[in-house]
XYZ file of C-alpha atoms in Angstrom:
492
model
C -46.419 -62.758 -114.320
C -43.524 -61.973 -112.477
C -41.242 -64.674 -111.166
C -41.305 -65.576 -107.371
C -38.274 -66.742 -105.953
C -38.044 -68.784 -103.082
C -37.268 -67.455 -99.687
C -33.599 -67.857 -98.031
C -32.894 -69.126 -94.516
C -29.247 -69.274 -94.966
C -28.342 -71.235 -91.705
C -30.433 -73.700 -92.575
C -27.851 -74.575 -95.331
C -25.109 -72.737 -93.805
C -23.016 -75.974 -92.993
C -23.267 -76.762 -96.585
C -21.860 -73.881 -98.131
C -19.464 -73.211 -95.611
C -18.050 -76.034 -97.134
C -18.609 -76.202 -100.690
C -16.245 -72.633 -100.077
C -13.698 -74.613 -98.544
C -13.892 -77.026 -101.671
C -13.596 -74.347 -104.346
C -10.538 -72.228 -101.936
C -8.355 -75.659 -101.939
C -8.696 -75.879 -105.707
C -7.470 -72.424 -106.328
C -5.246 -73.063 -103.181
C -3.780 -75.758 -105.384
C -2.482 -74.026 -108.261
C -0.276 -71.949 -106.071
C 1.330 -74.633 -104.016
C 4.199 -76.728 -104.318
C 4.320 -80.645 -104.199
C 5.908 -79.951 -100.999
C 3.537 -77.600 -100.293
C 0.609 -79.581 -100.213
C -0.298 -79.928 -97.233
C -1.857 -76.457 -96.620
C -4.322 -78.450 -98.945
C -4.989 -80.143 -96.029
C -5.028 -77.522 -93.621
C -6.942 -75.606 -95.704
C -9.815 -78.904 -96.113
C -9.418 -79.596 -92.053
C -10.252 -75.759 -91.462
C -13.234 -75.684 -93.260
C -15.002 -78.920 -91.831
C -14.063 -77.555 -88.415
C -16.026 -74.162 -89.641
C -18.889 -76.236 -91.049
C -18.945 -78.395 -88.184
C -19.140 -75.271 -85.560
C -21.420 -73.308 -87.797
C -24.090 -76.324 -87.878
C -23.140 -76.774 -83.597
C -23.824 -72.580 -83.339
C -26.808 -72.068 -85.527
C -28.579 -75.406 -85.772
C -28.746 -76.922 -82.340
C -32.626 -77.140 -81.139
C -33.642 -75.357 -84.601
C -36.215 -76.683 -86.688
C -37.465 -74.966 -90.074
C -37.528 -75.379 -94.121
C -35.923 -72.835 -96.985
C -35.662 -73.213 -100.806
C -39.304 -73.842 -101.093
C -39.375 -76.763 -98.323
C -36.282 -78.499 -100.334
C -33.801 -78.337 -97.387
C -34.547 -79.186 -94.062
C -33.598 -78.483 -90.642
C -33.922 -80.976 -87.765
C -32.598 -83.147 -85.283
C -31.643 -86.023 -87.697
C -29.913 -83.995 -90.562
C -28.202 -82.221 -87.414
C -26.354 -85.749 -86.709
C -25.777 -87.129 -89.807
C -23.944 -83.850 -91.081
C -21.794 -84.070 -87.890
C -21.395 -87.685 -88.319
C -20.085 -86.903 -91.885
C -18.267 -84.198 -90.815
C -16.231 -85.852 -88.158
C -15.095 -88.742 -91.354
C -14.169 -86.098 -93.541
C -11.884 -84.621 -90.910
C -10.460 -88.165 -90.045
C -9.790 -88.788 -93.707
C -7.920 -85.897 -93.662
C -5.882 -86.918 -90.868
C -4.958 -89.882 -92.335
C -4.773 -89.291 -96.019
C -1.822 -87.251 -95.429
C 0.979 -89.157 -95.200
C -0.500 -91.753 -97.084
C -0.712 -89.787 -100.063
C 3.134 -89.309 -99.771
C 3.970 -92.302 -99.406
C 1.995 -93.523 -102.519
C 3.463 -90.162 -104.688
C -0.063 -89.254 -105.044
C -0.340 -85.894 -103.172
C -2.368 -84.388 -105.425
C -4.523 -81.359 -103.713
C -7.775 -82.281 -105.821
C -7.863 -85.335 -103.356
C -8.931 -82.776 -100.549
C -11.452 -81.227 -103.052
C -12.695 -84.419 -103.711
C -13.315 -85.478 -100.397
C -15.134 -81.913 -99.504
C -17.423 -82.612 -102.256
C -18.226 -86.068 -101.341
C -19.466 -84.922 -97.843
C -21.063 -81.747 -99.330
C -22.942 -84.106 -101.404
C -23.972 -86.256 -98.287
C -25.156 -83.167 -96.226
C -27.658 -82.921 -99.410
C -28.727 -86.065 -99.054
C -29.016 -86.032 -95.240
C -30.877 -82.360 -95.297
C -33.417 -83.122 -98.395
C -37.077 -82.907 -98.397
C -37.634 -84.005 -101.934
C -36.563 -86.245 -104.609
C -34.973 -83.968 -107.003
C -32.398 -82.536 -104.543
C -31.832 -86.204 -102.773
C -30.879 -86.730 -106.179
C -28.318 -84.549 -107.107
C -26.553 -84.749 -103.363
C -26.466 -88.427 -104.736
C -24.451 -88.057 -107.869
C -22.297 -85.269 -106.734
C -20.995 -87.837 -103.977
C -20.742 -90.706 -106.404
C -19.184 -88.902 -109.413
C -16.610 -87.528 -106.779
C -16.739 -90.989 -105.051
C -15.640 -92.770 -108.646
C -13.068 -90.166 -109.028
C -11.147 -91.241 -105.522
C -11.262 -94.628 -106.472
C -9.602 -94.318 -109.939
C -7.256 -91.653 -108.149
C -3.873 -93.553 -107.788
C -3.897 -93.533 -111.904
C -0.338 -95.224 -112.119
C -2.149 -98.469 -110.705
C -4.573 -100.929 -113.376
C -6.334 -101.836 -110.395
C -7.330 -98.644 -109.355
C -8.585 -97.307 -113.004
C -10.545 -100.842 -112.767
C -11.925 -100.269 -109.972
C -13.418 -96.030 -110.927
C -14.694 -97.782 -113.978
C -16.970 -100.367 -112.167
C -18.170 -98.271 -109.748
C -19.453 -95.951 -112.663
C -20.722 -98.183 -114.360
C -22.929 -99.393 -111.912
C -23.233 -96.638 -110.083
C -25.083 -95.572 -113.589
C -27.247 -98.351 -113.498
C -28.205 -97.388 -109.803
C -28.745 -93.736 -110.569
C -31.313 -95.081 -113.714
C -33.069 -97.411 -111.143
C -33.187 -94.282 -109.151
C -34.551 -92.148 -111.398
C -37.297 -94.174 -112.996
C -37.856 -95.049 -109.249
C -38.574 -91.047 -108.959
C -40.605 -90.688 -112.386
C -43.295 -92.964 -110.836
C -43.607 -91.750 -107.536
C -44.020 -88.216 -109.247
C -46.494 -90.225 -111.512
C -48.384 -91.679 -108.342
C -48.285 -88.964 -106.204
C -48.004 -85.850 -108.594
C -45.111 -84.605 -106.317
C -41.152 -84.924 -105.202
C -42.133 -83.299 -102.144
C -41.700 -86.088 -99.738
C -44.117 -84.470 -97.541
C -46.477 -83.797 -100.050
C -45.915 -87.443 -100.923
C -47.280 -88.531 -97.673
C -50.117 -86.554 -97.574
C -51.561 -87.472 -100.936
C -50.986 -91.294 -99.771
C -53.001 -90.624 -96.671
C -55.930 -88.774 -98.443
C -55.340 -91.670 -100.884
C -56.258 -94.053 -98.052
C -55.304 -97.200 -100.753
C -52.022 -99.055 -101.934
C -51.101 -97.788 -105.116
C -49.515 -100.289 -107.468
C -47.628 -97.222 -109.217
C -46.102 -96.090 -105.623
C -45.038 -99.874 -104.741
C -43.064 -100.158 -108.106
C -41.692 -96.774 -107.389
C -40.492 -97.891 -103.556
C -38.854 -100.750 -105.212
C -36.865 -99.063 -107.468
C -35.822 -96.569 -105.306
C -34.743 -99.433 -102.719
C -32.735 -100.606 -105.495
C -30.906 -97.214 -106.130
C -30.249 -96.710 -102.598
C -29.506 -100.300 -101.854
C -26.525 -99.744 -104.293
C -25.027 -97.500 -102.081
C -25.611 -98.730 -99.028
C -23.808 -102.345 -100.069
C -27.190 -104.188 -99.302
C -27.589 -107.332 -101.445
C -27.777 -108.556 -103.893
C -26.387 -104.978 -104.908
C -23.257 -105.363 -103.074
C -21.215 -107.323 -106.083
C -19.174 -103.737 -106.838
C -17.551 -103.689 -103.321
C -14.831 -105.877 -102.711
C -13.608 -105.407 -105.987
C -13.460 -101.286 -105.948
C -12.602 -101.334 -102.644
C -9.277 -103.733 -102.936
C -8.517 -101.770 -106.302
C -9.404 -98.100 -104.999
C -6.613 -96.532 -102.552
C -6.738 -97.657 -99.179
C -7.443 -94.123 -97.763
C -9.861 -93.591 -100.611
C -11.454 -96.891 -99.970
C -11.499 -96.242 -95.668
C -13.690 -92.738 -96.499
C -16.259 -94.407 -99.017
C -16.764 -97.364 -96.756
C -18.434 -94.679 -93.758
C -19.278 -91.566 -95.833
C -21.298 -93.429 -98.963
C -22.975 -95.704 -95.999
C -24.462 -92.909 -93.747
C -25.222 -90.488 -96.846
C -27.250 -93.249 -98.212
C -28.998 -94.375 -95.401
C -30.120 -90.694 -94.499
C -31.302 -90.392 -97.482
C -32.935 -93.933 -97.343
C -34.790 -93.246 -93.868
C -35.927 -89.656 -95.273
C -37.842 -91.488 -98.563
C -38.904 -94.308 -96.426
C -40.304 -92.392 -93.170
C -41.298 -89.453 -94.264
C -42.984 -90.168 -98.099
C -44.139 -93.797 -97.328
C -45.446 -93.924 -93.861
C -49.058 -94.890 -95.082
C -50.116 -98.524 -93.332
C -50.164 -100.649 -97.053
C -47.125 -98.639 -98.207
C -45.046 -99.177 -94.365
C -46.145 -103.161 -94.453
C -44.408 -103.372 -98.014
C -41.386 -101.838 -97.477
C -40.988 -102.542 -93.932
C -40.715 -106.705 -95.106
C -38.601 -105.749 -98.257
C -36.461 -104.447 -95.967
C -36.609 -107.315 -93.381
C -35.851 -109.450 -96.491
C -32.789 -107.062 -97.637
C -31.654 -107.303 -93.924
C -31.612 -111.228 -93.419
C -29.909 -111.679 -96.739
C -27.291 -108.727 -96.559
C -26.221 -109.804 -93.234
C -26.155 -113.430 -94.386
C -23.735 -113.368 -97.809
C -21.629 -110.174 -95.930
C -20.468 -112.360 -93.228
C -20.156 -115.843 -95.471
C -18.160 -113.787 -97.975
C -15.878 -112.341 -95.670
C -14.898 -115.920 -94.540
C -13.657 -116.817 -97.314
C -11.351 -113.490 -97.476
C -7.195 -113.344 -97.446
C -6.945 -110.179 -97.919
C -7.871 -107.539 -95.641
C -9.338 -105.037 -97.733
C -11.640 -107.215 -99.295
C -12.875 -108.884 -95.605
C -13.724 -105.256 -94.447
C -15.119 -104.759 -97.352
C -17.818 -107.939 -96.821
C -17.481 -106.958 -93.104
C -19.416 -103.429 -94.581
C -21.796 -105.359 -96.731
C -22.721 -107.391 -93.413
C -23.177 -104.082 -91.160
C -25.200 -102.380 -93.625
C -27.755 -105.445 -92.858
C -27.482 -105.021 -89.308
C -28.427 -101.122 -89.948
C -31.440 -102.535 -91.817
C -32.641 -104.527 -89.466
C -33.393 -101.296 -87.452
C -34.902 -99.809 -90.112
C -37.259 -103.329 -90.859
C -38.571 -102.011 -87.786
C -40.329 -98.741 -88.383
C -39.785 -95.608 -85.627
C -42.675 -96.825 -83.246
C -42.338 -94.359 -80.455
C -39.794 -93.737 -78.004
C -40.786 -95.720 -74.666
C -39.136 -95.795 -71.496
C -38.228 -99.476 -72.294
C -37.497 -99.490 -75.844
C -35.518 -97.611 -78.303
C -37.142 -97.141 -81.619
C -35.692 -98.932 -85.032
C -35.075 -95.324 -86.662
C -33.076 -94.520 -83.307
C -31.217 -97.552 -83.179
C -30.299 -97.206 -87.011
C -28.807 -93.633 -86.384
C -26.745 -94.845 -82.894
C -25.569 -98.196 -85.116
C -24.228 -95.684 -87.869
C -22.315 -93.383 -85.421
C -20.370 -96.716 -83.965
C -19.878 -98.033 -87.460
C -18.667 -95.347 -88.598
C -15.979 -95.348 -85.576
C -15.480 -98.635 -85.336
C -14.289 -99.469 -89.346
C -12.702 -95.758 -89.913
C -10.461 -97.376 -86.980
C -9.813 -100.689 -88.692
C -9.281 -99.359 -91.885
C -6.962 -96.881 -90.492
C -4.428 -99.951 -88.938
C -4.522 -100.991 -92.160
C -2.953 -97.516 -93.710
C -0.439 -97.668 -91.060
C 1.271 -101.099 -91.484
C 2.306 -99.719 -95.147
C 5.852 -98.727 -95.594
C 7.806 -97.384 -98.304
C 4.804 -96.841 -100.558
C 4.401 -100.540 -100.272
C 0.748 -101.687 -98.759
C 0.820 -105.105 -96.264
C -3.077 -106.224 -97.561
C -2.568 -109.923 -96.808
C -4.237 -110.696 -93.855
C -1.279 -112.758 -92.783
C 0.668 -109.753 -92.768
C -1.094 -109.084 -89.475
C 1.423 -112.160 -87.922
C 2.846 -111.149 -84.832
C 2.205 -107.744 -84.991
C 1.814 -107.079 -81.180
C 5.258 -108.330 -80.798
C 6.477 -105.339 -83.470
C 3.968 -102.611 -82.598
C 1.991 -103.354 -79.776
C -0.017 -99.998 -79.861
C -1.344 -100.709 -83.460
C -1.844 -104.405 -82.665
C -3.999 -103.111 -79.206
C -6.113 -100.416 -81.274
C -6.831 -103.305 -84.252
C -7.839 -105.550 -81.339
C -10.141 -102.728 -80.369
C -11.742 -102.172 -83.622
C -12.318 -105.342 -84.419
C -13.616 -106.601 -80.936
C -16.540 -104.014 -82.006
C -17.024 -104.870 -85.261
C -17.950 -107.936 -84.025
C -20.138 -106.923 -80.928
C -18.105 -107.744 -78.149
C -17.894 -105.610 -74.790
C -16.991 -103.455 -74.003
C -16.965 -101.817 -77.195
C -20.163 -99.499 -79.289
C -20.594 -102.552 -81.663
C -22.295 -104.798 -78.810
C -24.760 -101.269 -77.859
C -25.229 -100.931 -80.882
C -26.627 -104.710 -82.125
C -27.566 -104.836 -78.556
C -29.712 -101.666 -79.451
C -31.313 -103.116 -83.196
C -31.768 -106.478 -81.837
C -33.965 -105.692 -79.405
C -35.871 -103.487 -81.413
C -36.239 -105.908 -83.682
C -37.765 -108.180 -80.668
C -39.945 -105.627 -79.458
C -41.269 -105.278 -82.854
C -42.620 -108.479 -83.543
C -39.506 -109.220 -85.923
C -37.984 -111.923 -83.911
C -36.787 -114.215 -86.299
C -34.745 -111.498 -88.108
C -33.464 -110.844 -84.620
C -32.158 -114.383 -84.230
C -30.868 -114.430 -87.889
C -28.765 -110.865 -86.910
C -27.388 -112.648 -83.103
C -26.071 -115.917 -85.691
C -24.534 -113.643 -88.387
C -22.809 -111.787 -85.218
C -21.657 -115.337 -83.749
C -20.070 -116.278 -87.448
C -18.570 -112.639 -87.783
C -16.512 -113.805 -84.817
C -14.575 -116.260 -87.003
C -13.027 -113.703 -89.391
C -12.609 -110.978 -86.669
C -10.807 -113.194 -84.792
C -8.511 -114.790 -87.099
C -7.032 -111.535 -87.562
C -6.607 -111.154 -83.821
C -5.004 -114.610 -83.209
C -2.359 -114.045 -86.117
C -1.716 -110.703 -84.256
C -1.242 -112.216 -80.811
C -0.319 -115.317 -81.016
C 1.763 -115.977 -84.601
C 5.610 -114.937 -84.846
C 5.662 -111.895 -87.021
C 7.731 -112.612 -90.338
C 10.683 -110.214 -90.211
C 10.067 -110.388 -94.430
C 7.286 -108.068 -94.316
C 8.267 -104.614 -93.355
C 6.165 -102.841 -91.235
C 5.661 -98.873 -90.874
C 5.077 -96.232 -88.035
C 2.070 -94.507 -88.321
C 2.788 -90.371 -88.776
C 1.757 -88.067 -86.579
C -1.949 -87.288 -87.894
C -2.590 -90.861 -88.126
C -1.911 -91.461 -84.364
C -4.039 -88.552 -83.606
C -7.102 -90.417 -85.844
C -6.976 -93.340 -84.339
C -6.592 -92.429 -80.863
C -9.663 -90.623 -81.548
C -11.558 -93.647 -83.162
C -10.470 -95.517 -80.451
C -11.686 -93.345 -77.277
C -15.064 -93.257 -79.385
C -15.316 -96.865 -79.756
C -14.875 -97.039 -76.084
C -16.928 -94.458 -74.579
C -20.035 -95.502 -77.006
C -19.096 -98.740 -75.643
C -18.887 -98.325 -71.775
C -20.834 -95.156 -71.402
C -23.573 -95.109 -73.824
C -26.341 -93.573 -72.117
C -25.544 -89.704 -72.670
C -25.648 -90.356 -76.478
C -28.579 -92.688 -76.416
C -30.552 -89.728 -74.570
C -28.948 -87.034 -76.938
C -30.505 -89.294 -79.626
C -33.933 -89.890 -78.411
C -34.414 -86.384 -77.664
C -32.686 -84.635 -80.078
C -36.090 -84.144 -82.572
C -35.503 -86.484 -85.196
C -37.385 -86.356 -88.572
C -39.574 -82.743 -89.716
């Protein structure tokens, strides 16, 4: 019998190769540079998410439609998440630049890297089925544990690629036996296929609960929920900063695509949606909870974003405890709340995390949080755009960090899920406390002419300027993308 090969839509997965090209012309690009040369590596990497970005813009927009046997997908939501993860990769270009310099790190396979770890993403984000949710998964995280052991002259950075493998290797097993018994239940990795057996079904299967629970686990691992979190501060204070700034949005939004494509589209079924719609309620409240109590107790700066992540990725949960009930006139649904949240987020702590990256001079880093003393006296532009970020980050107008808990909060209410609600508004109220403590030291300390502060190059600026007019127009005029979102066609 012969063998039938799957039919080709290419610009349903056009975006993708575009840029796995890109990532396979800066390697060869590579060997034929200079050290001083490399930053046609960058160039080169920039080009190619601007092609991948326009190519999705061109031949996506309002398209629906499956290829590779119904393994890819094209809709609204993998539309937005592959811009979303687009628009990092292109800011962690920007500011990986001069960083790299300035650490004598400026190694082209950083740019490689970093194409590979969004290329990986748009898998995730663009899957119908387990198998290829799978490997979009591991070819992020084995190029994710890469980045954070990159700056190899530093213990703390090998230390830090080595415990992210190793549990990112317990999180891919979890995964995968996760997968073996949803096949097992359902007799597919189709996730629509999963679905419809569950609905002809019409019962709770015991096999398909353990199998939700493990894959919750797996994915919980990269989204930093608890009690999976334990890897982050520690990789993320060892990792570079830069590195550490484009895990801390890309891993996030990859793995909660891929986490709303299992949930919504496999598990809908009633029994099946009750039990993972209060695991995650239960994920939420406790995520949100040790994120924001951890990052209390915090002096240095990279580990308090790094709780400050742990924390968000509860808030995103909280939409998600939800369930996608409808779009009303009244009420935006959890699913659309969770995608508007991630957008700001990812704005929001690029920005942060890119302050950080430009108070470091000299190849020396200022991580201590009381570094940040009197910094508005010294460089009142960085000290203003902090203030920004971090006025978000802890949902205060007029910034996309109070839309967006403004946005999950209520659906939360309208939901029935009031308590988690009220658990989300205190975590926000005790966020304030470590946001702020940054912000008085900034504004109201003297700075201590000891610590040597640095001017941000020219492609940093640019980054941040950009962060911040996002933060701000999410913030002050959210109603274009709120309507782009509701309407856009989310899940096939």
């Amino acid at each position: 019998m012969p063998l039938t090969l799957p039919t080709l839509d290419l610009t349903i997965i056009l975006p993708i190769v575009v840029l796995t090209i890109t990532a396979l012309v800066v390697l060869l690009l590579d060997q034929f540079v200079s050290d001083e040369g490399r930053a046609w590596n960058a160039y080169a990497a920039l080009a190619g998410v601007v092609l991948s970005a326009l190519s999705a813009i061109v031949l996506q927009s309002g398209r629906s439609g499956t290829t590779l046997a119904g393994m890819a997908v094209l809709d609204g939501f993998g539309l937005v998440i592959e811009l979303l993860l687009l628009g990092i990769a292109a800011l962690t270009i920007l500011f990986s630049m001069a960083y790299l310099r300035q650490q004598n790190i400026n190694r082209g396979e950083y740019y490689v890297l970093t194409l590979f770890v969004t290329v990986g993403g748009m898998v995730m984000a663009t899957s119908s089925d387990l198998i290829t949710i799978f490997l979009g998964l591991e070819l992020l995280s084995l190029a994710l544990y890469i980045l954070a052991a990159f700056n190899r002259a530093r213990p703390e950075s090998a230390e830090a690629g080595m415990k992210y493998l190793l549990l990112g290797g317990f999180a891919s097993a979890f995964l995968l036996y996760g997968i073996a018994l949803t096949f097992g239940a359902a007799g597919t990795t189709s996730l629509p296929e999963i679905a419809k057996h569950f609905k002809a079904a019409g019962t709770t299967d015991l096999l398909a609960l353990a199998g939700i629970a493990l894959l919750l686990v797996g994915f919980g691992f990269k989204i930093a929920a608890a009690p999976f979190h334990a890897w982050v501060p520690d990789v993320y204070e060892g990792a570079p900063t830069a590195a550490t700034a484009f895990m801390s949005s890309a891993a996030k939004v990859a793995g909660f695509a891929a986490l709303i494509r299992v949930l919504y589209i496999a598990f809908p079924a009633p029994g099946l949606l009750a039990a993972w719609g209060t695991a995650l309620a239960v994920l939420a409240a406790l995520t949100m909870t040790i994120g924001n109590l951890g990052a209390l107790m915090q002096d240095n700066i990279k580990r308090m974003l790094a709780y400050s992540g742990i924390a968000h990725a509860g808030y995103i949960l909280v939409a998600l405890a939800t369930g996608s009930q409808g779009i009303t006139t009244q009420q935006v649904g959890g699913l659309e709340a969770a995608v508007f949240y991630l957008v700001a987020y990812s704005l929001m702590n690029l920005g942060a995390w890119m302050v950080v990256l430009a108070l470091g001079r000299d190849g020396k880093e200022n991580l201590s949080i009381s570094d940040f003393a009197g910094l508005a006296s010294r460089r009142p532009a960085l000290a203003a755009a902090m203030l920004l970020f971090l006025l978000s980050l802890a949902g205060i107008p007029p910034t996309a960090g109070l839309m967006g808990k403004w946005l999950v909060f209520s659906s939360a209410v309208g939901q029935g899920l009031l308590w988690l609600a009220v658990i989300g508004v205190l975590n926000s109220v005790i966020s304030i406390g470590y946001y702020l403590r940054v912000v008085m030291l900034m504004y109201t300390k003297p700075a201590d002419e000891t610590v040597q502060i640095g001017s941000p190059s020219g492609a940093l600026q640019v980054a941040i300027v950009v962060a911040a007019v996002g933060v701000l127009v999410l913030g002050v005029l959210p109603g274009p993308v709120i309507s782009w979102v509701q309407t856009v066609g989310f899940l096939r």
